Amino acid sequence: MLLAIPLMLIPFILYNVVMLGPGAGIGGLENQVMELSMLSGANWIVNVGDLFILIALVLLFIEILKSTRTGPFSVLDHMLSMFVFIAFLVEFLLVKGAATQIFFVLMAISFIDVIAGFSVSIKSAGRDVSIGL
């Protein structure tokens, strides 16, 4: 049952925690996580928002791997992923603090999760069905 929980819920919750945190708001997304000096002499700065996108991409990979399995909870997993995308969309349209590029990219990753999950599941389920002709 726990495998049916969509992992894209994690970046959604993290974003809202940063937005609702004490004194954070939209400026909290620009907080610097780390800075590395590159060999070229440039400084590479990673912000909280960049870290959210990286986490979401890793979770998208895991979600696509989860969609290759067929089982009793795979349909539930896809339904819950769709609900997470709808939550992203509603918050993007209605909440002022969610109208950022970072939230839009997270929402797009969630949409790709829904579409890829359905596509991969349909393709893998088609291979599981054999017709005895």
Tab-separated table of N, CA and C in Angstrom:
chain	number	residue	atom	x	y	z
A	1	MET	N	0.824	-1.199	0.000
A	1	MET	CA	0.000	0.000	0.000
A	1	MET	C	0.863	1.256	0.000
A	2	LEU	N	1.987	1.212	0.719
A	2	LEU	CA	2.865	2.381	0.759
A	2	LEU	C	3.507	2.661	-0.596
A	3	LEU	N	3.623	1.626	-1.441
A	3	LEU	CA	4.199	1.837	-2.763
A	3	LEU	C	3.271	2.642	-3.670
A	4	ALA	N	1.998	2.737	-3.299
A	4	ALA	CA	1.044	3.481	-4.116
A	4	ALA	C	1.087	4.979	-3.849
A	5	ILE	N	1.808	5.401	-2.820
A	5	ILE	CA	1.889	6.831	-2.505
A	5	ILE	C	2.794	7.511	-3.528
A	6	PRO	N	2.301	8.537	-4.216
A	6	PRO	CA	3.126	9.203	-5.229
A	6	PRO	C	4.251	10.014	-4.578
A	7	LEU	N	5.453	9.834	-5.076
A	7	LEU	CA	6.621	10.500	-4.513
A	7	LEU	C	6.664	11.987	-4.839
A	8	MET	N	5.924	12.420	-5.848
A	8	MET	CA	5.896	13.850	-6.189
A	8	MET	C	5.202	14.665	-5.110
A	9	LEU	N	4.612	13.988	-4.155
A	9	LEU	CA	4.032	14.668	-3.004
A	9	LEU	C	5.125	15.317	-2.146
A	10	ILE	N	6.330	14.747	-2.167
A	10	ILE	CA	7.432	15.265	-1.353
A	10	ILE	C	7.839	16.676	-1.775
A	11	PRO	N	8.128	16.938	-3.073
A	11	PRO	CA	8.459	18.323	-3.438
A	11	PRO	C	7.300	19.291	-3.218
A	12	PHE	N	6.073	18.811	-3.393
A	12	PHE	CA	4.896	19.644	-3.158
A	12	PHE	C	4.852	20.101	-1.701
A	13	ILE	N	5.061	19.167	-0.795
A	13	ILE	CA	5.041	19.493	0.629
A	13	ILE	C	6.235	20.378	0.996
A	14	LEU	N	7.422	20.044	0.483
A	14	LEU	CA	8.615	20.850	0.784
A	14	LEU	C	8.449	22.293	0.333
A	15	TYR	N	7.894	22.480	-0.864
A	15	TYR	CA	7.692	23.834	-1.378
A	15	TYR	C	6.753	24.611	-0.452
A	16	ASN	N	5.666	23.967	-0.050
A	16	ASN	CA	4.699	24.648	0.821
A	16	ASN	C	5.273	24.922	2.205
A	17	VAL	N	6.137	24.055	2.707
A	17	VAL	CA	6.776	24.296	3.996
A	17	VAL	C	7.683	25.519	3.908
A	18	VAL	N	8.434	25.637	2.809
A	18	VAL	CA	9.303	26.806	2.633
A	18	VAL	C	8.469	28.066	2.471
A	19	MET	N	7.369	27.967	1.730
A	19	MET	CA	6.528	29.143	1.508
A	19	MET	C	5.817	29.594	2.786
A	20	LEU	N	5.452	28.655	3.636
A	20	LEU	CA	4.713	28.996	4.858
A	20	LEU	C	5.616	29.140	6.072
A	21	GLY	N	6.896	28.828	5.900
A	21	GLY	CA	7.835	28.897	7.020
A	21	GLY	C	7.980	30.320	7.543
A	22	PRO	N	8.516	30.434	8.751
A	22	PRO	CA	8.645	31.764	9.360
A	22	PRO	C	9.614	32.657	8.586
A	23	GLY	N	9.106	33.738	8.057
A	23	GLY	CA	9.924	34.722	7.351
A	23	GLY	C	10.475	34.256	6.028
A	24	ALA	N	9.991	33.151	5.489
A	24	ALA	CA	10.566	32.618	4.259
A	24	ALA	C	9.876	33.218	3.034
A	25	GLY	N	8.685	32.760	2.731
A	25	GLY	CA	7.965	33.228	1.557
A	25	GLY	C	8.712	32.901	0.279
A	26	ILE	N	8.483	33.688	-0.755
A	26	ILE	CA	9.133	33.455	-2.047
A	26	ILE	C	10.645	33.645	-1.927
A	27	GLY	N	11.080	34.544	-1.058
A	27	GLY	CA	12.508	34.760	-0.868
A	27	GLY	C	13.228	33.538	-0.319
A	28	GLY	N	12.499	32.648	0.350
A	28	GLY	CA	13.102	31.431	0.873
A	28	GLY	C	13.609	30.505	-0.205
A	29	LEU	N	13.050	30.630	-1.405
A	29	LEU	CA	13.505	29.796	-2.524
A	29	LEU	C	14.879	30.225	-3.029
A	30	GLU	N	15.252	31.477	-2.744
A	30	GLU	CA	16.527	32.003	-3.214
A	30	GLU	C	17.646	31.817	-2.195
A	31	ASN	N	17.335	31.223	-1.038
A	31	ASN	CA	18.378	30.982	-0.042
A	31	ASN	C	19.433	30.050	-0.612
A	32	GLN	N	20.672	30.408	-0.395
A	32	GLN	CA	21.787	29.647	-0.945
A	32	GLN	C	22.024	28.394	-0.114
A	33	VAL	N	22.102	27.244	-0.782
A	33	VAL	CA	22.376	25.977	-0.109
A	33	VAL	C	23.877	25.728	-0.089
A	34	MET	N	24.527	25.916	-1.243
A	34	MET	CA	25.968	25.739	-1.324
A	34	MET	C	26.539	26.546	-2.473
A	35	GLU	N	27.837	26.750	-2.408
A	35	GLU	CA	28.553	27.464	-3.463
A	35	GLU	C	29.866	26.739	-3.699
A	36	LEU	N	30.124	26.414	-4.954
A	36	LEU	CA	31.350	25.710	-5.324
A	36	LEU	C	32.146	26.543	-6.312
A	37	SER	N	33.445	26.572	-6.114
A	37	SER	CA	34.319	27.235	-7.084
A	37	SER	C	34.667	26.222	-8.163
A	38	MET	N	34.404	26.597	-9.396
A	38	MET	CA	34.668	25.711	-10.530
A	38	MET	C	36.101	25.928	-11.018
A	39	LEU	N	36.599	24.992	-11.823
A	39	LEU	CA	37.945	25.127	-12.376
A	39	LEU	C	38.061	26.340	-13.292
A	40	SER	N	36.961	26.744	-13.876
A	40	SER	CA	36.961	27.898	-14.772
A	40	SER	C	37.084	29.218	-14.012
A	41	GLY	N	36.937	29.165	-12.702
A	41	GLY	CA	36.980	30.380	-11.902
A	41	GLY	C	35.603	30.908	-11.544
A	42	ALA	N	34.585	30.355	-12.152
A	42	ALA	CA	33.213	30.779	-11.856
A	42	ALA	C	32.744	30.120	-10.564
A	43	ASN	N	31.783	30.741	-9.927
A	43	ASN	CA	31.168	30.169	-8.728
A	43	ASN	C	29.816	29.593	-9.093
A	44	TRP	N	29.605	28.345	-8.735
A	44	TRP	CA	28.323	27.677	-8.978
A	44	TRP	C	27.522	27.739	-7.686
A	45	ILE	N	26.385	28.407	-7.744
A	45	ILE	CA	25.537	28.612	-6.571
A	45	ILE	C	24.277	27.773	-6.714
A	46	VAL	N	23.982	26.975	-5.698
A	46	VAL	CA	22.776	26.154	-5.683
A	46	VAL	C	21.824	26.756	-4.653
A	47	ASN	N	20.624	27.107	-5.108
A	47	ASN	CA	19.585	27.675	-4.243
A	47	ASN	C	18.622	26.583	-3.794
A	48	VAL	N	17.752	26.916	-2.857
A	48	VAL	CA	16.738	25.982	-2.366
A	48	VAL	C	15.822	25.547	-3.509
A	49	GLY	N	15.412	26.477	-4.356
A	49	GLY	CA	14.544	26.144	-5.489
A	49	GLY	C	15.204	25.184	-6.455
A	50	ASP	N	16.498	25.383	-6.702
A	50	ASP	CA	17.238	24.460	-7.576
A	50	ASP	C	17.284	23.066	-6.970
A	51	LEU	N	17.452	23.013	-5.666
A	51	LEU	CA	17.492	21.732	-4.968
A	51	LEU	C	16.142	21.020	-5.066
A	52	PHE	N	15.042	21.775	-4.977
A	52	PHE	CA	13.710	21.182	-5.137
A	52	PHE	C	13.538	20.544	-6.513
A	53	ILE	N	14.014	21.231	-7.540
A	53	ILE	CA	13.900	20.687	-8.892
A	53	ILE	C	14.738	19.424	-9.040
A	54	LEU	N	15.930	19.414	-8.478
A	54	LEU	CA	16.778	18.224	-8.530
A	54	LEU	C	16.113	17.053	-7.812
A	55	ILE	N	15.560	17.308	-6.634
A	55	ILE	CA	14.859	16.253	-5.888
A	55	ILE	C	13.683	15.724	-6.699
A	56	ALA	N	12.922	16.623	-7.326
A	56	ALA	CA	11.760	16.206	-8.117
A	56	ALA	C	12.174	15.354	-9.318
A	57	LEU	N	13.298	15.674	-9.942
A	57	LEU	CA	13.753	14.876	-11.083
A	57	LEU	C	14.185	13.478	-10.656
A	58	VAL	N	14.840	13.362	-9.522
A	58	VAL	CA	15.215	12.043	-9.006
A	58	VAL	C	13.965	11.239	-8.670
A	59	LEU	N	12.992	11.899	-8.047
A	59	LEU	CA	11.740	11.210	-7.707
A	59	LEU	C	10.947	10.830	-8.959
A	60	LEU	N	11.034	11.642	-10.014
A	60	LEU	CA	10.378	11.297	-11.279
A	60	LEU	C	10.960	10.005	-11.844
A	61	PHE	N	12.280	9.863	-11.770
A	61	PHE	CA	12.922	8.635	-12.240
A	61	PHE	C	12.405	7.427	-11.470
A	62	ILE	N	12.308	7.566	-10.149
A	62	ILE	CA	11.809	6.459	-9.319
A	62	ILE	C	10.349	6.158	-9.646
A	63	GLU	N	9.553	7.198	-9.874
A	63	GLU	CA	8.143	6.996	-10.227
A	63	GLU	C	7.998	6.258	-11.563
A	64	ILE	N	8.846	6.576	-12.519
A	64	ILE	CA	8.781	5.875	-13.803
A	64	ILE	C	9.160	4.412	-13.624
A	65	LEU	N	10.145	4.148	-12.781
A	65	LEU	CA	10.480	2.754	-12.482
A	65	LEU	C	9.330	2.047	-11.787
A	66	LYS	N	8.629	2.752	-10.881
A	66	LYS	CA	7.474	2.157	-10.196
A	66	LYS	C	6.354	1.827	-11.172
A	67	SER	N	6.231	2.601	-12.235
A	67	SER	CA	5.112	2.383	-13.155
A	67	SER	C	5.306	1.152	-14.030
A	68	THR	N	6.508	0.568	-14.034
A	68	THR	CA	6.730	-0.630	-14.847
A	68	THR	C	6.156	-1.882	-14.206
A	69	ARG	N	5.870	-1.816	-12.922
A	69	ARG	CA	5.304	-2.995	-12.263
A	69	ARG	C	3.787	-2.997	-12.432
A	70	THR	N	3.259	-4.174	-12.567
A	70	THR	CA	1.808	-4.312	-12.631
A	70	THR	C	1.376	-5.054	-11.374
A	71	GLY	N	0.404	-4.521	-10.719
A	71	GLY	CA	-0.068	-5.132	-9.489
A	71	GLY	C	-1.362	-4.490	-9.062
A	72	PRO	N	-1.848	-4.895	-7.913
A	72	PRO	CA	-3.146	-4.374	-7.469
A	72	PRO	C	-3.125	-2.890	-7.126
A	73	PHE	N	-1.947	-2.339	-6.798
A	73	PHE	CA	-1.892	-0.943	-6.393
A	73	PHE	C	-1.406	-0.014	-7.492
A	74	SER	N	-1.152	-0.535	-8.691
A	74	SER	CA	-0.627	0.327	-9.752
A	74	SER	C	-1.671	1.341	-10.232
A	75	VAL	N	-2.914	0.945	-10.303
A	75	VAL	CA	-3.965	1.885	-10.715
A	75	VAL	C	-4.159	2.950	-9.641
A	76	LEU	N	-4.096	2.540	-8.374
A	76	LEU	CA	-4.206	3.487	-7.263
A	76	LEU	C	-3.048	4.489	-7.301
A	77	ASP	N	-1.861	4.015	-7.613
A	77	ASP	CA	-0.692	4.887	-7.724
A	77	ASP	C	-0.900	5.934	-8.811
A	78	HIS	N	-1.430	5.529	-9.950
A	78	HIS	CA	-1.679	6.487	-11.043
A	78	HIS	C	-2.768	7.487	-10.677
A	79	MET	N	-3.796	7.022	-10.000
A	79	MET	CA	-4.864	7.934	-9.577
A	79	MET	C	-4.335	8.972	-8.590
A	80	LEU	N	-3.547	8.535	-7.630
A	80	LEU	CA	-2.998	9.458	-6.648
A	80	LEU	C	-2.009	10.436	-7.284
A	81	SER	N	-1.250	9.964	-8.275
A	81	SER	CA	-0.353	10.872	-9.002
A	81	SER	C	-1.141	11.940	-9.746
A	82	MET	N	-2.282	11.558	-10.284
A	82	MET	CA	-3.140	12.534	-10.954
A	82	MET	C	-3.663	13.559	-9.954
A	83	PHE	N	-4.042	13.113	-8.753
A	83	PHE	CA	-4.505	14.045	-7.718
A	83	PHE	C	-3.400	15.011	-7.292
A	84	VAL	N	-2.162	14.520	-7.225
A	84	VAL	CA	-1.040	15.400	-6.873
A	84	VAL	C	-0.849	16.451	-7.963
A	85	PHE	N	-0.942	16.043	-9.232
A	85	PHE	CA	-0.830	17.022	-10.317
A	85	PHE	C	-1.951	18.056	-10.240
A	86	ILE	N	-3.169	17.602	-9.955
A	86	ILE	CA	-4.297	18.537	-9.837
A	86	ILE	C	-4.062	19.508	-8.679
A	87	ALA	N	-3.498	19.008	-7.578
A	87	ALA	CA	-3.178	19.890	-6.446
A	87	ALA	C	-2.133	20.927	-6.855
A	88	PHE	N	-1.114	20.497	-7.618
A	88	PHE	CA	-0.120	21.437	-8.144
A	88	PHE	C	-0.806	22.505	-9.001
A	89	LEU	N	-1.675	22.075	-9.905
A	89	LEU	CA	-2.332	22.987	-10.837
A	89	LEU	C	-3.229	23.984	-10.105
A	90	VAL	N	-4.027	23.500	-9.167
A	90	VAL	CA	-4.927	24.381	-8.425
A	90	VAL	C	-4.134	25.392	-7.605
A	91	GLU	N	-3.074	24.919	-6.954
A	91	GLU	CA	-2.271	25.849	-6.161
A	91	GLU	C	-1.563	26.864	-7.051
A	92	PHE	N	-1.086	26.429	-8.208
A	92	PHE	CA	-0.417	27.349	-9.132
A	92	PHE	C	-1.374	28.447	-9.589
A	93	LEU	N	-2.622	28.094	-9.842
A	93	LEU	CA	-3.592	29.060	-10.336
A	93	LEU	C	-4.170	29.951	-9.248
A	94	LEU	N	-4.260	29.463	-8.019
A	94	LEU	CA	-4.987	30.193	-6.987
A	94	LEU	C	-4.137	30.802	-5.874
A	95	VAL	N	-2.925	30.335	-5.675
A	95	VAL	CA	-2.097	30.810	-4.568
A	95	VAL	C	-1.001	31.716	-5.111
A	96	LYS	N	-0.924	32.913	-4.555
A	96	LYS	CA	0.031	33.903	-5.038
A	96	LYS	C	1.477	33.433	-4.897
A	97	GLY	N	1.809	32.778	-3.788
A	97	GLY	CA	3.173	32.312	-3.554
A	97	GLY	C	3.591	31.159	-4.441
A	98	ALA	N	2.643	30.545	-5.124
A	98	ALA	CA	2.952	29.420	-6.005
A	98	ALA	C	3.152	29.853	-7.452
A	99	ALA	N	2.996	31.116	-7.732
A	99	ALA	CA	3.144	31.600	-9.105
A	99	ALA	C	4.610	31.936	-9.385
A	100	THR	N	5.466	30.901	-9.267
A	100	THR	CA	6.893	31.072	-9.536
A	100	THR	C	7.326	30.080	-10.607
A	101	GLN	N	8.486	30.334	-11.191
A	101	GLN	CA	9.018	29.419	-12.203
A	101	GLN	C	9.350	28.066	-11.586
A	102	ILE	N	9.829	28.084	-10.363
A	102	ILE	CA	10.201	26.832	-9.703
A	102	ILE	C	8.971	25.962	-9.499
A	103	PHE	N	7.885	26.557	-9.033
A	103	PHE	CA	6.658	25.783	-8.826
A	103	PHE	C	6.110	25.293	-10.165
A	104	PHE	N	6.220	26.114	-11.205
A	104	PHE	CA	5.742	25.687	-12.523
A	104	PHE	C	6.541	24.488	-13.025
A	105	VAL	N	7.856	24.495	-12.835
A	105	VAL	CA	8.679	23.359	-13.267
A	105	VAL	C	8.318	22.117	-12.451
A	106	LEU	N	8.090	22.275	-11.154
A	106	LEU	CA	7.658	21.143	-10.333
A	106	LEU	C	6.314	20.592	-10.813
A	107	MET	N	5.411	21.497	-11.199
A	107	MET	CA	4.118	21.076	-11.722
A	107	MET	C	4.290	20.341	-13.055
A	108	ALA	N	5.189	20.818	-13.901
A	108	ALA	CA	5.450	20.149	-15.182
A	108	ALA	C	6.047	18.764	-14.954
A	109	ILE	N	6.928	18.635	-13.978
A	109	ILE	CA	7.492	17.321	-13.649
A	109	ILE	C	6.396	16.389	-13.159
A	110	SER	N	5.462	16.903	-12.374
A	110	SER	CA	4.342	16.103	-11.907
A	110	SER	C	3.454	15.660	-13.078
A	111	PHE	N	3.260	16.555	-14.045
A	111	PHE	CA	2.474	16.192	-15.232
A	111	PHE	C	3.181	15.097	-16.034
A	112	ILE	N	4.480	15.215	-16.184
A	112	ILE	CA	5.249	14.181	-16.897
A	112	ILE	C	5.146	12.860	-16.151
A	113	ASP	N	5.132	12.910	-14.820
A	113	ASP	CA	4.964	11.697	-14.021
A	113	ASP	C	3.638	11.024	-14.338
A	114	VAL	N	2.572	11.796	-14.438
A	114	VAL	CA	1.246	11.231	-14.727
A	114	VAL	C	1.219	10.614	-16.128
A	115	ILE	N	1.667	11.362	-17.117
A	115	ILE	CA	1.623	10.880	-18.504
A	115	ILE	C	2.543	9.680	-18.703
A	116	ALA	N	3.769	9.766	-18.185
A	116	ALA	CA	4.716	8.656	-18.339
A	116	ALA	C	4.233	7.427	-17.581
A	117	GLY	N	3.647	7.644	-16.405
A	117	GLY	CA	3.146	6.508	-15.643
A	117	GLY	C	2.069	5.747	-16.378
A	118	PHE	N	1.100	6.467	-16.939
A	118	PHE	CA	0.049	5.809	-17.706
A	118	PHE	C	0.625	5.136	-18.955
A	119	SER	N	1.503	5.810	-19.651
A	119	SER	CA	2.059	5.264	-20.899
A	119	SER	C	2.868	4.000	-20.646
A	120	VAL	N	3.741	4.044	-19.648
A	120	VAL	CA	4.577	2.883	-19.348
A	120	VAL	C	3.727	1.731	-18.836
A	121	SER	N	2.743	2.019	-18.012
A	121	SER	CA	1.874	0.955	-17.488
A	121	SER	C	1.078	0.285	-18.592
A	122	ILE	N	0.551	1.076	-19.502
A	122	ILE	CA	-0.221	0.501	-20.608
A	122	ILE	C	0.669	-0.372	-21.481
A	123	LYS	N	1.873	0.109	-21.735
A	123	LYS	CA	2.802	-0.648	-22.575
A	123	LYS	C	3.228	-1.943	-21.885
A	124	SER	N	3.552	-1.878	-20.588
A	124	SER	CA	3.988	-3.087	-19.891
A	124	SER	C	2.824	-4.041	-19.647
A	125	ALA	N	1.613	-3.529	-19.453
A	125	ALA	CA	0.457	-4.399	-19.270
A	125	ALA	C	0.111	-5.115	-20.570
A	126	GLY	N	0.333	-4.469	-21.697
A	126	GLY	CA	0.082	-5.097	-22.984
A	126	GLY	C	0.990	-6.284	-23.226
A	127	ARG	N	2.182	-6.220	-22.669
A	127	ARG	CA	3.112	-7.340	-22.817
A	127	ARG	C	2.757	-8.497	-21.896
A	128	ASP	N	2.066	-8.209	-20.798
A	128	ASP	CA	1.690	-9.260	-19.849
A	128	ASP	C	0.514	-10.094	-20.347
A	129	VAL	N	-0.284	-9.525	-21.250
A	129	VAL	CA	-1.462	-10.213	-21.756
A	129	VAL	C	-1.065	-11.046	-22.963
A	130	SER	N	-1.341	-12.310	-22.893
A	130	SER	CA	-1.055	-13.167	-24.041
A	130	SER	C	-2.373	-13.787	-24.513
A	131	ILE	N	-2.543	-13.798	-25.786
A	131	ILE	CA	-3.764	-14.332	-26.383
A	131	ILE	C	-3.425	-15.698	-26.973
A	132	GLY	N	-4.120	-16.716	-26.521
A	132	GLY	CA	-3.855	-18.073	-27.009
A	132	GLY	C	-4.583	-18.351	-28.305
A	133	LEU	N	-4.014	-17.954	-29.412
A	133	LEU	CA	-4.634	-18.223	-30.711
A	133	LEU	C	-4.081	-19.477	-31.319
